[in-house]
PDB file of C-alpha atoms and ligand atoms in Angstrom:
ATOM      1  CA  UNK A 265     -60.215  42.791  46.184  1.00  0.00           C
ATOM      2  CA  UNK A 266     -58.609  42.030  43.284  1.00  0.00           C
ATOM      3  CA  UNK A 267     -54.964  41.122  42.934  1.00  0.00           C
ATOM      4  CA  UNK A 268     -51.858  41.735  41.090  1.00  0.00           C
ATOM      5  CA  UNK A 269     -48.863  39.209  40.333  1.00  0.00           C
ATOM      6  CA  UNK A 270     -45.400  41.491  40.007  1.00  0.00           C
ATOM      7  CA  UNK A 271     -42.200  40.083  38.900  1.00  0.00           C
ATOM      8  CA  UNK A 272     -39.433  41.536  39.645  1.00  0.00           C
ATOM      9  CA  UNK A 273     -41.252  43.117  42.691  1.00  0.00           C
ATOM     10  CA  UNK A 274     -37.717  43.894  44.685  1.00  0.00           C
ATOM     11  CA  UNK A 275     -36.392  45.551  41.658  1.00  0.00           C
ATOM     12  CA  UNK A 276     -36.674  49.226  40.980  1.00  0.00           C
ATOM     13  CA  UNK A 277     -39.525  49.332  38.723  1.00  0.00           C
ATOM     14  CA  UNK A 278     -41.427  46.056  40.604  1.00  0.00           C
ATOM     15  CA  UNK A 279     -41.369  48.040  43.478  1.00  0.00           C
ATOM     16  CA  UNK A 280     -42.473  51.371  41.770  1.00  0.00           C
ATOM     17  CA  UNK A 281     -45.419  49.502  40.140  1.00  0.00           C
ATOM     18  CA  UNK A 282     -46.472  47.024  43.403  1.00  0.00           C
ATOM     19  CA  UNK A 283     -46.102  50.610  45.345  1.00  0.00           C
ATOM     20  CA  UNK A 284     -48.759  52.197  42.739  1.00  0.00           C
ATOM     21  CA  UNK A 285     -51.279  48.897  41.922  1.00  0.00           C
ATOM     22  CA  UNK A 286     -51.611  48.680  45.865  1.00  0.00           C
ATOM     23  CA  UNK A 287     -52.615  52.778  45.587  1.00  0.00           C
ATOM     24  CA  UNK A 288     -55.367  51.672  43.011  1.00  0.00           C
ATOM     25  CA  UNK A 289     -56.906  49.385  45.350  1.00  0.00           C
ATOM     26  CA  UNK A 290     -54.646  45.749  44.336  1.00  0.00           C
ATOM     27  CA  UNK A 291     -53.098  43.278  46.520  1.00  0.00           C
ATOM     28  CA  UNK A 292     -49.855  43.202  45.670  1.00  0.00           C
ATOM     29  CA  UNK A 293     -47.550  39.495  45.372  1.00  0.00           C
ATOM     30  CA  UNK A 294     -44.214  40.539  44.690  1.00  0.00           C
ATOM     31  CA  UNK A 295     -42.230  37.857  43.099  1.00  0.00           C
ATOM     32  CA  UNK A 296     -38.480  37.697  42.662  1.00  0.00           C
ATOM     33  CA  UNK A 297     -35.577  35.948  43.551  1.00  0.00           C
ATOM     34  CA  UNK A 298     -34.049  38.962  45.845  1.00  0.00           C
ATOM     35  CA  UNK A 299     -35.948  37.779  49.117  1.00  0.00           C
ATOM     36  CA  UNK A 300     -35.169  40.136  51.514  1.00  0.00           C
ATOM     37  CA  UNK A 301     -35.550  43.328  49.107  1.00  0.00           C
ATOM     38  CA  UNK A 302     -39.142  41.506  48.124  1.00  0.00           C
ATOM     39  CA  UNK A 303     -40.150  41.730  51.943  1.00  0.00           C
ATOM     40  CA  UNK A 304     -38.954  45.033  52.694  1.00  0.00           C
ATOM     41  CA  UNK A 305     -41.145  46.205  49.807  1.00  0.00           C
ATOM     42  CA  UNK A 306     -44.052  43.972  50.758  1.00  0.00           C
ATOM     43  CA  UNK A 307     -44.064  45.520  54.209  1.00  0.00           C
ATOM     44  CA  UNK A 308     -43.506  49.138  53.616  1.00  0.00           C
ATOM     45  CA  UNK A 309     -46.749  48.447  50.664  1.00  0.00           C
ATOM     46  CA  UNK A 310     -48.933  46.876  53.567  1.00  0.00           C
ATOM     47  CA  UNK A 311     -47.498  49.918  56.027  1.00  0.00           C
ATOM     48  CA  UNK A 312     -49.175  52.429  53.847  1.00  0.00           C
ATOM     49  CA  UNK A 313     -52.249  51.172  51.949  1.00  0.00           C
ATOM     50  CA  UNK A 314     -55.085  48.726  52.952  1.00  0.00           C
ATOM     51  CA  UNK A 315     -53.977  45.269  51.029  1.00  0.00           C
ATOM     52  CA  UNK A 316     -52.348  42.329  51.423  1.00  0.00           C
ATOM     53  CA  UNK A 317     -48.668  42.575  50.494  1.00  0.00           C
ATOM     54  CA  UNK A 318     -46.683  39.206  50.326  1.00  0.00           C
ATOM     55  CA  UNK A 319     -43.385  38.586  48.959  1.00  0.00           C
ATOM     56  CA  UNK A 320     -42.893  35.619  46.640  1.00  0.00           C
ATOM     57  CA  UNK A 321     -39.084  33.847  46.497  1.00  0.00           C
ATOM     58  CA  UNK A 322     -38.893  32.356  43.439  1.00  0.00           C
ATOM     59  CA  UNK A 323     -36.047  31.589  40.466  1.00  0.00           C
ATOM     60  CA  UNK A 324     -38.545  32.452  37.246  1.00  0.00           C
ATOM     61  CA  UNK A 325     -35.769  30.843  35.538  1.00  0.00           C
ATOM     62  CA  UNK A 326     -36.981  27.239  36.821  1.00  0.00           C
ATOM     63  CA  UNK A 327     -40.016  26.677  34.921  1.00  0.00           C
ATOM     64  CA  UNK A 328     -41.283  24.229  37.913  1.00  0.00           C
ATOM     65  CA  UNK A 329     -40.901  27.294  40.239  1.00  0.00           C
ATOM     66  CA  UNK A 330     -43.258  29.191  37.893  1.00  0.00           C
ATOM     67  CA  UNK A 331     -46.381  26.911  38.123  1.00  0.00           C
ATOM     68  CA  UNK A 332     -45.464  26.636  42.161  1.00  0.00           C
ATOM     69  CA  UNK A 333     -45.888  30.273  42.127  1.00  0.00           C
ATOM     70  CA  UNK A 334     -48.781  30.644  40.090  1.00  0.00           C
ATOM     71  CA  UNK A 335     -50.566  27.680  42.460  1.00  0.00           C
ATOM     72  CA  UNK A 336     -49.584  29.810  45.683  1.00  0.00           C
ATOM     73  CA  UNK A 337     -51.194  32.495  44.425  1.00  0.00           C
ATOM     74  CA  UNK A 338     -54.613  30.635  43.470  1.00  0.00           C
ATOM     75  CA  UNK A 339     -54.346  29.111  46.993  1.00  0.00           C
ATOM     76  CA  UNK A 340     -53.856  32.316  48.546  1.00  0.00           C
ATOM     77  CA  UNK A 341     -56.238  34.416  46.645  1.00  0.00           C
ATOM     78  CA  UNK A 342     -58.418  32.419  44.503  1.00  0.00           C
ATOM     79  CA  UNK A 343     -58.198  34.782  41.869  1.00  0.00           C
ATOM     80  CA  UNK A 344     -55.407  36.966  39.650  1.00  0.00           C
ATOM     81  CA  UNK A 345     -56.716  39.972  37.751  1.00  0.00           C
ATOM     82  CA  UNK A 346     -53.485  41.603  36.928  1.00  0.00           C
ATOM     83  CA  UNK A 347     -49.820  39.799  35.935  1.00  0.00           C
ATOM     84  CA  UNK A 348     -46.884  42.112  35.354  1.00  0.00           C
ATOM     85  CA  UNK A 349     -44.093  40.363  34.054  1.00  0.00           C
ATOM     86  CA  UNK A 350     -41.265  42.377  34.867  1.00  0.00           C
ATOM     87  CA  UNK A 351     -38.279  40.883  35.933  1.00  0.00           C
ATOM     88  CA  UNK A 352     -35.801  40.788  33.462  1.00  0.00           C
ATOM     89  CA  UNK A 353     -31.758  41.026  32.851  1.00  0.00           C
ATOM     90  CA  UNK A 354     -29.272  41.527  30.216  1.00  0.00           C
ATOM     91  CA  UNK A 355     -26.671  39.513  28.944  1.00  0.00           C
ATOM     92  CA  UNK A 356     -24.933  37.991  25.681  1.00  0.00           C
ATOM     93  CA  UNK A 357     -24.267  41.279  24.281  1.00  0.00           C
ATOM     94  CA  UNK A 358     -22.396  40.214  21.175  1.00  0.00           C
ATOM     95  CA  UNK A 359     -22.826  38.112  18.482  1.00  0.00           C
ATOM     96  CA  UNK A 360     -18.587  37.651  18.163  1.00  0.00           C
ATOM     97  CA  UNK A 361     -18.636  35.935  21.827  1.00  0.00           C
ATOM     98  CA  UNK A 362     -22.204  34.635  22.743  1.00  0.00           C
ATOM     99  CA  UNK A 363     -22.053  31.825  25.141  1.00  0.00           C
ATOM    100  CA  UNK A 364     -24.925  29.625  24.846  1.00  0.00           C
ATOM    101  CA  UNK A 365     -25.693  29.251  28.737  1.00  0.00           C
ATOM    102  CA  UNK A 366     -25.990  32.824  28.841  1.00  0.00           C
ATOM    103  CA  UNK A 367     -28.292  33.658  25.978  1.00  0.00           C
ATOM    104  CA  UNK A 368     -30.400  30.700  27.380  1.00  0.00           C
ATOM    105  CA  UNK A 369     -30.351  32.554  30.780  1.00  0.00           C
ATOM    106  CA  UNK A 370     -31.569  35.856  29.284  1.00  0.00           C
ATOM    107  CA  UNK A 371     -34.376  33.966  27.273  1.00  0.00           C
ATOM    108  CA  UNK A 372     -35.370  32.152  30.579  1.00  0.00           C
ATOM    109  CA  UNK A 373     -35.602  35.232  32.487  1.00  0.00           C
ATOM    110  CA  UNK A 374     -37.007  37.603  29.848  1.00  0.00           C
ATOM    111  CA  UNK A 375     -39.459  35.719  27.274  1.00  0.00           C
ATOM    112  CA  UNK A 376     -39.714  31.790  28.350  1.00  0.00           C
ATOM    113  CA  UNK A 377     -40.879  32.982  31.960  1.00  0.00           C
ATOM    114  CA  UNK A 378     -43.306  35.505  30.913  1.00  0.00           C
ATOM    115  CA  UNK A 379     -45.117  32.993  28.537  1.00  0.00           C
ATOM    116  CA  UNK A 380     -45.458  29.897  31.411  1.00  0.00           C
ATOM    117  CA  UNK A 381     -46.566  32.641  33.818  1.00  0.00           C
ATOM    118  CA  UNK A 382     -49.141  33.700  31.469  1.00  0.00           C
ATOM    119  CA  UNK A 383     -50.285  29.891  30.374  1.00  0.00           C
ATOM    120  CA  UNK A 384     -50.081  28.733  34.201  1.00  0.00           C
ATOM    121  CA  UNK A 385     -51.832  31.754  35.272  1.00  0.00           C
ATOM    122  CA  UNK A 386     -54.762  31.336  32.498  1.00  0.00           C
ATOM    123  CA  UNK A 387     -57.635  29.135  34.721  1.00  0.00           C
ATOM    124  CA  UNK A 388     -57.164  31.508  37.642  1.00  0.00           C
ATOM    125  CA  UNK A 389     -57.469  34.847  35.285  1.00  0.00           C
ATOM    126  CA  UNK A 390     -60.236  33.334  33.535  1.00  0.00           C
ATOM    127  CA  UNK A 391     -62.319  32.240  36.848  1.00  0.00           C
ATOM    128  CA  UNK A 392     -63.032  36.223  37.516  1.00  0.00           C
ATOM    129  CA  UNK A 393     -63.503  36.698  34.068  1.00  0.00           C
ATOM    130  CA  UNK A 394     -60.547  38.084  32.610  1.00  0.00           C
ATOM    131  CA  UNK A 395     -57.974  40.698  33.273  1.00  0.00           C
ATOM    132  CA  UNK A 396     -55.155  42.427  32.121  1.00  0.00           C
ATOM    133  CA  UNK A 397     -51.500  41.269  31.586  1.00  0.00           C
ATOM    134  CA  UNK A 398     -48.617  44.228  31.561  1.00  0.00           C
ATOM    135  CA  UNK A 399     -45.636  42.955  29.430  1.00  0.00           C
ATOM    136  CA  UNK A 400     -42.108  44.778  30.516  1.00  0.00           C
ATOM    137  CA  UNK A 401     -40.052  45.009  27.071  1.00  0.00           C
ATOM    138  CA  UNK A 402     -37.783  48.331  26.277  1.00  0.00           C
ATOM    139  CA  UNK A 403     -37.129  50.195  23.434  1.00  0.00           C
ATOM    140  CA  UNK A 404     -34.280  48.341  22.332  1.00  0.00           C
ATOM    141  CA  UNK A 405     -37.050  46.660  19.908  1.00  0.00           C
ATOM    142  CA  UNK A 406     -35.763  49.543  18.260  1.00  0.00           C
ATOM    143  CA  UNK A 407     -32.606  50.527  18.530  1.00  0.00           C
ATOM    144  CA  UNK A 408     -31.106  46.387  18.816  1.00  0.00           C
ATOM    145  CA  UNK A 409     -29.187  47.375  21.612  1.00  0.00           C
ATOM    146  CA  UNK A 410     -27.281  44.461  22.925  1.00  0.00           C
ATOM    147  CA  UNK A 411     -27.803  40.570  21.350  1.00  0.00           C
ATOM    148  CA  UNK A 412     -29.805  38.551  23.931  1.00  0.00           C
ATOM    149  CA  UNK A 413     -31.229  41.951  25.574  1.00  0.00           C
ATOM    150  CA  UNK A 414     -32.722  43.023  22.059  1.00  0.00           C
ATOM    151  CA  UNK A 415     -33.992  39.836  20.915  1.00  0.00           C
ATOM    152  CA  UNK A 416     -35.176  38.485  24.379  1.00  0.00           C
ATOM    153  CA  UNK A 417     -37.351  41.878  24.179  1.00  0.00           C
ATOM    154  CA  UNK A 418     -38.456  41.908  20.593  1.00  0.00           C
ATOM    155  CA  UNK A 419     -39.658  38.673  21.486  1.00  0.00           C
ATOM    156  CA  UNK A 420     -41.741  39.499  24.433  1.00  0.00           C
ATOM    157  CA  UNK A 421     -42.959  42.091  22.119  1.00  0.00           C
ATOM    158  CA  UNK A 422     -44.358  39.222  19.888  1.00  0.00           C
ATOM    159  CA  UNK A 423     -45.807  37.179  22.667  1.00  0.00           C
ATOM    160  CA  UNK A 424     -47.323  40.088  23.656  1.00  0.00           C
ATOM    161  CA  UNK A 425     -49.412  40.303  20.226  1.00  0.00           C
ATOM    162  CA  UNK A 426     -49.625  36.664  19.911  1.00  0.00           C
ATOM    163  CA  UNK A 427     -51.283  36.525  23.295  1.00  0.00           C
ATOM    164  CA  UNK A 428     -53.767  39.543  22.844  1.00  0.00           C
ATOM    165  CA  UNK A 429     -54.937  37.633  19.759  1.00  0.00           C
ATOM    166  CA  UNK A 430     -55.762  34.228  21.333  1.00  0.00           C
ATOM    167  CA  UNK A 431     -56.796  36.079  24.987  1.00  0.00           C
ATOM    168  CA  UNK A 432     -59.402  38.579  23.698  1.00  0.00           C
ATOM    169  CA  UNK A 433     -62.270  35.885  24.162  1.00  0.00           C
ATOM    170  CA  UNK A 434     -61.329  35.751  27.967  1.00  0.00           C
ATOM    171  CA  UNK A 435     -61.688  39.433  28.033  1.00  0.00           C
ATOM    172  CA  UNK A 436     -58.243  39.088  29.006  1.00  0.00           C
ATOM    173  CA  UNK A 437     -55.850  42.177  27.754  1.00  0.00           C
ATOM    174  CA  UNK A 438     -52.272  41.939  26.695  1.00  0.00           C
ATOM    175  CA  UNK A 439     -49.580  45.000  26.361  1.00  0.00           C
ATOM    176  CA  UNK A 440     -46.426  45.934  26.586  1.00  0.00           C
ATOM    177  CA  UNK A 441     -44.539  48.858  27.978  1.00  0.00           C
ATOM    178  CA  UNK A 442     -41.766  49.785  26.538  1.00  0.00           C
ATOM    179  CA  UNK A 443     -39.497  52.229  28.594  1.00  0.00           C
ATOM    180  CA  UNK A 444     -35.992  54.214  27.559  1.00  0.00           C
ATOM    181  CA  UNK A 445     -32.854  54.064  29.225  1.00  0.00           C
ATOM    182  CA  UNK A 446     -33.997  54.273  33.285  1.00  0.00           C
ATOM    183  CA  UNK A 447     -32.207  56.084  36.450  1.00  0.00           C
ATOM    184  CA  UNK A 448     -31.984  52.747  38.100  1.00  0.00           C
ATOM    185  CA  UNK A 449     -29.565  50.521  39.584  1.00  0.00           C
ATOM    186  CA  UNK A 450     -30.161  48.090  36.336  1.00  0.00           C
ATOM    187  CA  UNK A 451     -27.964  50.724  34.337  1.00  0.00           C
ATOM    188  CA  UNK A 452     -25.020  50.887  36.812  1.00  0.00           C
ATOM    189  CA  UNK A 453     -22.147  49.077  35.640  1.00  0.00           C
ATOM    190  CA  UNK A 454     -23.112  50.484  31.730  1.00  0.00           C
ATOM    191  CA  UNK A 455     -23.428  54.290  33.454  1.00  0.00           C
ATOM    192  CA  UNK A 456     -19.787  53.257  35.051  1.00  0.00           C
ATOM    193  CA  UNK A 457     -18.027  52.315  31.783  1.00  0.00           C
ATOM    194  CA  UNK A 458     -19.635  55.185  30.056  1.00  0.00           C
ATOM    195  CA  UNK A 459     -19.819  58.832  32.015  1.00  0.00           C
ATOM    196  CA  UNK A 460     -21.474  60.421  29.125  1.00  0.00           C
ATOM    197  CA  UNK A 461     -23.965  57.672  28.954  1.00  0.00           C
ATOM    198  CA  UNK A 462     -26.859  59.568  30.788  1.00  0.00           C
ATOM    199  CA  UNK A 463     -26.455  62.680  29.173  1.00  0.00           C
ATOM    200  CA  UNK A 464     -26.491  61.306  25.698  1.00  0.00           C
ATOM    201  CA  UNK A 465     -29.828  59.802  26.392  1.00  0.00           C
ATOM    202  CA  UNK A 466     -31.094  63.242  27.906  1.00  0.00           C
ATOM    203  CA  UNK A 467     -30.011  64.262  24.511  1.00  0.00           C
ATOM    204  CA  UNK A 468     -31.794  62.121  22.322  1.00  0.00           C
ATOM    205  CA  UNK A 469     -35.335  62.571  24.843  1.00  0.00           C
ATOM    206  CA  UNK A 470     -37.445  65.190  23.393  1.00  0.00           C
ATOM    207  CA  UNK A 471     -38.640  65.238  27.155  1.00  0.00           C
ATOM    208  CA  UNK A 472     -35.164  66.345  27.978  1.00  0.00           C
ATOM    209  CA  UNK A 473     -34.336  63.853  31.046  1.00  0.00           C
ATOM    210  CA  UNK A 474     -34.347  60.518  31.448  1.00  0.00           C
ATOM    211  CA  UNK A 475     -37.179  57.902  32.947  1.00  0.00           C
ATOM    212  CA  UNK A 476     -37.859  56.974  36.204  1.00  0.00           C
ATOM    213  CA  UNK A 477     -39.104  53.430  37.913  1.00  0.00           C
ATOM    214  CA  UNK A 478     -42.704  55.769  38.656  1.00  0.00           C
ATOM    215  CA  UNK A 479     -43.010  57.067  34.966  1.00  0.00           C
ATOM    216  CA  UNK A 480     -42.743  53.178  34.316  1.00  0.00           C
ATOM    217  CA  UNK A 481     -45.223  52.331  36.852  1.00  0.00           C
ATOM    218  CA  UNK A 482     -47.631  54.729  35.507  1.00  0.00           C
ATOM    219  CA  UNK A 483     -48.161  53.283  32.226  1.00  0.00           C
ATOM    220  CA  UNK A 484     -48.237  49.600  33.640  1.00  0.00           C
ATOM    221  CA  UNK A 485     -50.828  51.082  36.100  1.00  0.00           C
ATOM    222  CA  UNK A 486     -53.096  52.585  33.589  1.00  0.00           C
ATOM    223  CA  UNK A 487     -52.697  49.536  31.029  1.00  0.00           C
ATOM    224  CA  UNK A 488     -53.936  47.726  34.115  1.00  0.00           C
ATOM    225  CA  UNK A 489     -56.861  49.520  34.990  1.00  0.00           C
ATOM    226  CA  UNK A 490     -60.392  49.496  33.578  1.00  0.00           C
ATOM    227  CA  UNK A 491     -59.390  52.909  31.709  1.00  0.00           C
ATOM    228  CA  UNK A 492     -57.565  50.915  29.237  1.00  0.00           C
ATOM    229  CA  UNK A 493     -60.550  48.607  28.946  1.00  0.00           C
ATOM    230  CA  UNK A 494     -60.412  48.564  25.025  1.00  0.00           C
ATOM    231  CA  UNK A 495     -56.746  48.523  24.479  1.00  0.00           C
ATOM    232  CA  UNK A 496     -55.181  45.344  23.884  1.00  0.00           C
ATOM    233  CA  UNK A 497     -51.891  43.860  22.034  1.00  0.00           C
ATOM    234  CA  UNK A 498     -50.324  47.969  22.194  1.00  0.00           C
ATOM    235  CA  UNK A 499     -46.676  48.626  23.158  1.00  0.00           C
ATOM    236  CA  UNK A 500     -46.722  51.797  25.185  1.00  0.00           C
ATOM    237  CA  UNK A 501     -43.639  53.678  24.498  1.00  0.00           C
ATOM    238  CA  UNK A 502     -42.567  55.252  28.329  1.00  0.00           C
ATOM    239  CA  UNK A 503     -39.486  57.141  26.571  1.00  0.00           C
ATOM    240  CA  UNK A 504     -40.033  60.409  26.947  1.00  0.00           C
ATOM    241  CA  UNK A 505     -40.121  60.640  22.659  1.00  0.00           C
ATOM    242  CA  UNK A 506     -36.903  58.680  22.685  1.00  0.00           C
ATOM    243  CA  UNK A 507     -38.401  55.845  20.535  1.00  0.00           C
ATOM    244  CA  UNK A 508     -38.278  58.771  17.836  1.00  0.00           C
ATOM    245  CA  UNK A 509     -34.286  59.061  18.002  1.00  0.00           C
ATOM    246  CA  UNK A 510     -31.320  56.777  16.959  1.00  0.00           C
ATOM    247  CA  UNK A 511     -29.804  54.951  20.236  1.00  0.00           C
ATOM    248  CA  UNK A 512     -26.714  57.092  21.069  1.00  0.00           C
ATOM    249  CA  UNK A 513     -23.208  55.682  21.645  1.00  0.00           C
TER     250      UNK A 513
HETATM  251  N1  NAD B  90     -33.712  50.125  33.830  1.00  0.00           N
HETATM  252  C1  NAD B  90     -33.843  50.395  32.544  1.00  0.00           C
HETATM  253  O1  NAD B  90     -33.170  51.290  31.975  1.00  0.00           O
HETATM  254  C2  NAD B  90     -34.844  49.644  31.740  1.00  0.00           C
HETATM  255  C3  NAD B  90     -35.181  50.115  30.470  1.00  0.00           C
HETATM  256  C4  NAD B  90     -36.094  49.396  29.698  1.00  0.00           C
HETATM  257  C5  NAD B  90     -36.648  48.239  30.211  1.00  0.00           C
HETATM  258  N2  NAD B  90     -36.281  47.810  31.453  1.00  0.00           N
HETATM  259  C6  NAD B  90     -36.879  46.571  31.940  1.00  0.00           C
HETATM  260  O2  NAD B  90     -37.621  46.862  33.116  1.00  0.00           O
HETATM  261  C7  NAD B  90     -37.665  45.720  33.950  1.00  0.00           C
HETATM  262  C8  NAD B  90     -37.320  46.121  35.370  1.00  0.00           C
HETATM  263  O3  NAD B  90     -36.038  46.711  35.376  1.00  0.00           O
HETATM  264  P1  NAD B  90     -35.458  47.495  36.632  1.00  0.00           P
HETATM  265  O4  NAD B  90     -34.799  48.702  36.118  1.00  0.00           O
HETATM  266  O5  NAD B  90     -36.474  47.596  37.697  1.00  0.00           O
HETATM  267  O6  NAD B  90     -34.303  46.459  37.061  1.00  0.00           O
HETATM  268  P2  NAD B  90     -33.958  45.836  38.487  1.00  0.00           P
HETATM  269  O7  NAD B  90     -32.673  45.106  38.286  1.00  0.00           O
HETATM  270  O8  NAD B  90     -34.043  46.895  39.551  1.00  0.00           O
HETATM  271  O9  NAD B  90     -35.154  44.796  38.739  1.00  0.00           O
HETATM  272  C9  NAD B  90     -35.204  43.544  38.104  1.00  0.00           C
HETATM  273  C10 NAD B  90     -35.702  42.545  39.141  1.00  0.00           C
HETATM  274  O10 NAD B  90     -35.864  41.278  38.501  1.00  0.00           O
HETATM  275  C11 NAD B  90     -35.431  40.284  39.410  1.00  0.00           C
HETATM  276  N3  NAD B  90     -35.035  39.076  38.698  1.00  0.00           N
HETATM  277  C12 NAD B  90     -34.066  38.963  37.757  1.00  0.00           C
HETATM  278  N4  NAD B  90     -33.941  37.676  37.391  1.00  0.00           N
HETATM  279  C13 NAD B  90     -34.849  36.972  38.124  1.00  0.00           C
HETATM  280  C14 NAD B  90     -35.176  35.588  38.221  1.00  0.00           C
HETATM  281  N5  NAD B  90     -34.527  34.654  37.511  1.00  0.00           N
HETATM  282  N6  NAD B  90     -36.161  35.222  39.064  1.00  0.00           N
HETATM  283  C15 NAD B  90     -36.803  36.145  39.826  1.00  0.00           C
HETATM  284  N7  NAD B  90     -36.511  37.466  39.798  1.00  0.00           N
HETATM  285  C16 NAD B  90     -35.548  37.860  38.954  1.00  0.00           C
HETATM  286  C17 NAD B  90     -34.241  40.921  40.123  1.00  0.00           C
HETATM  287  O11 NAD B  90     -33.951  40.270  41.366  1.00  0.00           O
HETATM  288  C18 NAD B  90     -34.704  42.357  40.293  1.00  0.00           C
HETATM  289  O12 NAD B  90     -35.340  42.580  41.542  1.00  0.00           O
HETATM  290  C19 NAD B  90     -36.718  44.697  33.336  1.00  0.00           C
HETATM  291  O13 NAD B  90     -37.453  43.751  32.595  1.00  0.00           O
HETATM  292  C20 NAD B  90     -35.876  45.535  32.398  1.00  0.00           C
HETATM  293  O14 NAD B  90     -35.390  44.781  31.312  1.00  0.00           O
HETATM  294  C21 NAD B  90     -35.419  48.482  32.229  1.00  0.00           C
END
């Protein structure tokens, strides 16, 4: 059976995507640092489909906790055809106040993690013959919304190509999703300080509403399966035609 690695698997879209690999036929290893929220998902996932389902506590932010994970898995398992690197945060919005601690923290989380993941997870992708690694980035590639958000996601963007160049002759495929503004709880305290903030992205969405975690899951989903067989080093816009506007105010 093969098997999926999910970061962020307690979060909103983790979940949605863990909920929808184990659908196609994956075991599911939901990684985050939430614990609880990890299990919760891990159970409901083996409740309803016919995998394994475990929940993975782990700081991505340690780089020593990301080869422990990676080795858990391989002991587990023995093999890893799918790695969704997911988790991410915000933070270090503006250029006037950065504090260095925090940028770092947003790199760690959102670009540094993703590559270790990615070189620690190499022998065990490579010992089934390849397989397909899901890149969560966001459209603020585009729109530069918010210093250490943008850039930490621009950059994934890059590893993203830089990968799908030097994985091809594993037969292992690299892409990245790149969703709009989400109805999740990682967009409560900006919906809070802005009411209108919702409706001006319905605005700007040709689509005329605003993502979901299963519209995300969908894409990562299909750039996982064998249906994407011959796409590699793509950014799939999940936006609804968003990436086509200016970001609103
Ligand atoms: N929600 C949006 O509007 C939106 C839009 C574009 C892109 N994204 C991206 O989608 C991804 C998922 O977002 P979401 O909406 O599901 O958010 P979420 O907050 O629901 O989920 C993020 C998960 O990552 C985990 N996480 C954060 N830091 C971690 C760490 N150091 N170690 C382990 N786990 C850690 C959190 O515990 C959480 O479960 C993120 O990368 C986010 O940047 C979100």
């Amino acid at each position: 059976m093969k098997v999926a690695l999910i970061t962020g698997g307690a979060g909103a879209v983790g979940a949605a995507t863990a909920r929808m690999l184990a659908s196609d036929g994956f075991s599911v290893v939901l990684a985050d640092k939430a614990e609880e929220a990890a299990q919760l998902v891990a159970e409901e996932i083996r409740s309803n489909h016919p995998v394994e389902a475990v929940a993975e506590p782990v700081d991505l932010s340690i780089p020593g906790a990301v080869a422990a994970l990676v080795a858990r898995v391989g002991e587990r398992f023995g093999r890893l055809d799918c790695l969704v690197n997911n988790a991410g945060r915000s933070g270090a919005p503006k250029i006037a106040e950065v504090d260095l601690d925090e940028w770092n923290a947003v790199m760690a989380v959102n670009l540094t993690a993703p590559m270790l993941l990615v070189k620690e997870a190499l022998p065990l992708m490579r010992r089934t013959g390849g397989g397909s690694i899901v890149n969560v980035a966001s459209r603020v590639y585009l729109s530069g919304t918010g210093l250490g958000y943008a850039s930490s996601k621009t950059g994934l963007i890059g590893l993203t190509m830089a990968l799908a160049v030097q994985l091809g002759r594993d037969r292992i495929r690299v892409n990245a999703v790149a969703p709009s503004f989400l109805n999740s709880p990682f967009n409560k305290k900006a919906v809070e300080a802005n009411n209108d903030l919702v409706e001006s992205f319905i605005r700007i969405t040709p689509l005329e509403r605003v993502g979901t975690p299963e519209d995300v899951a969908g894409a990562i989903a299909f750039l996982a399966s064998d249906r994407a067989s011959f796409i590699t080093g793509d950014i799939l816009h999940v936006c609804g035609g968003a990436q086509l506007a200016p970001q609103p105010g």
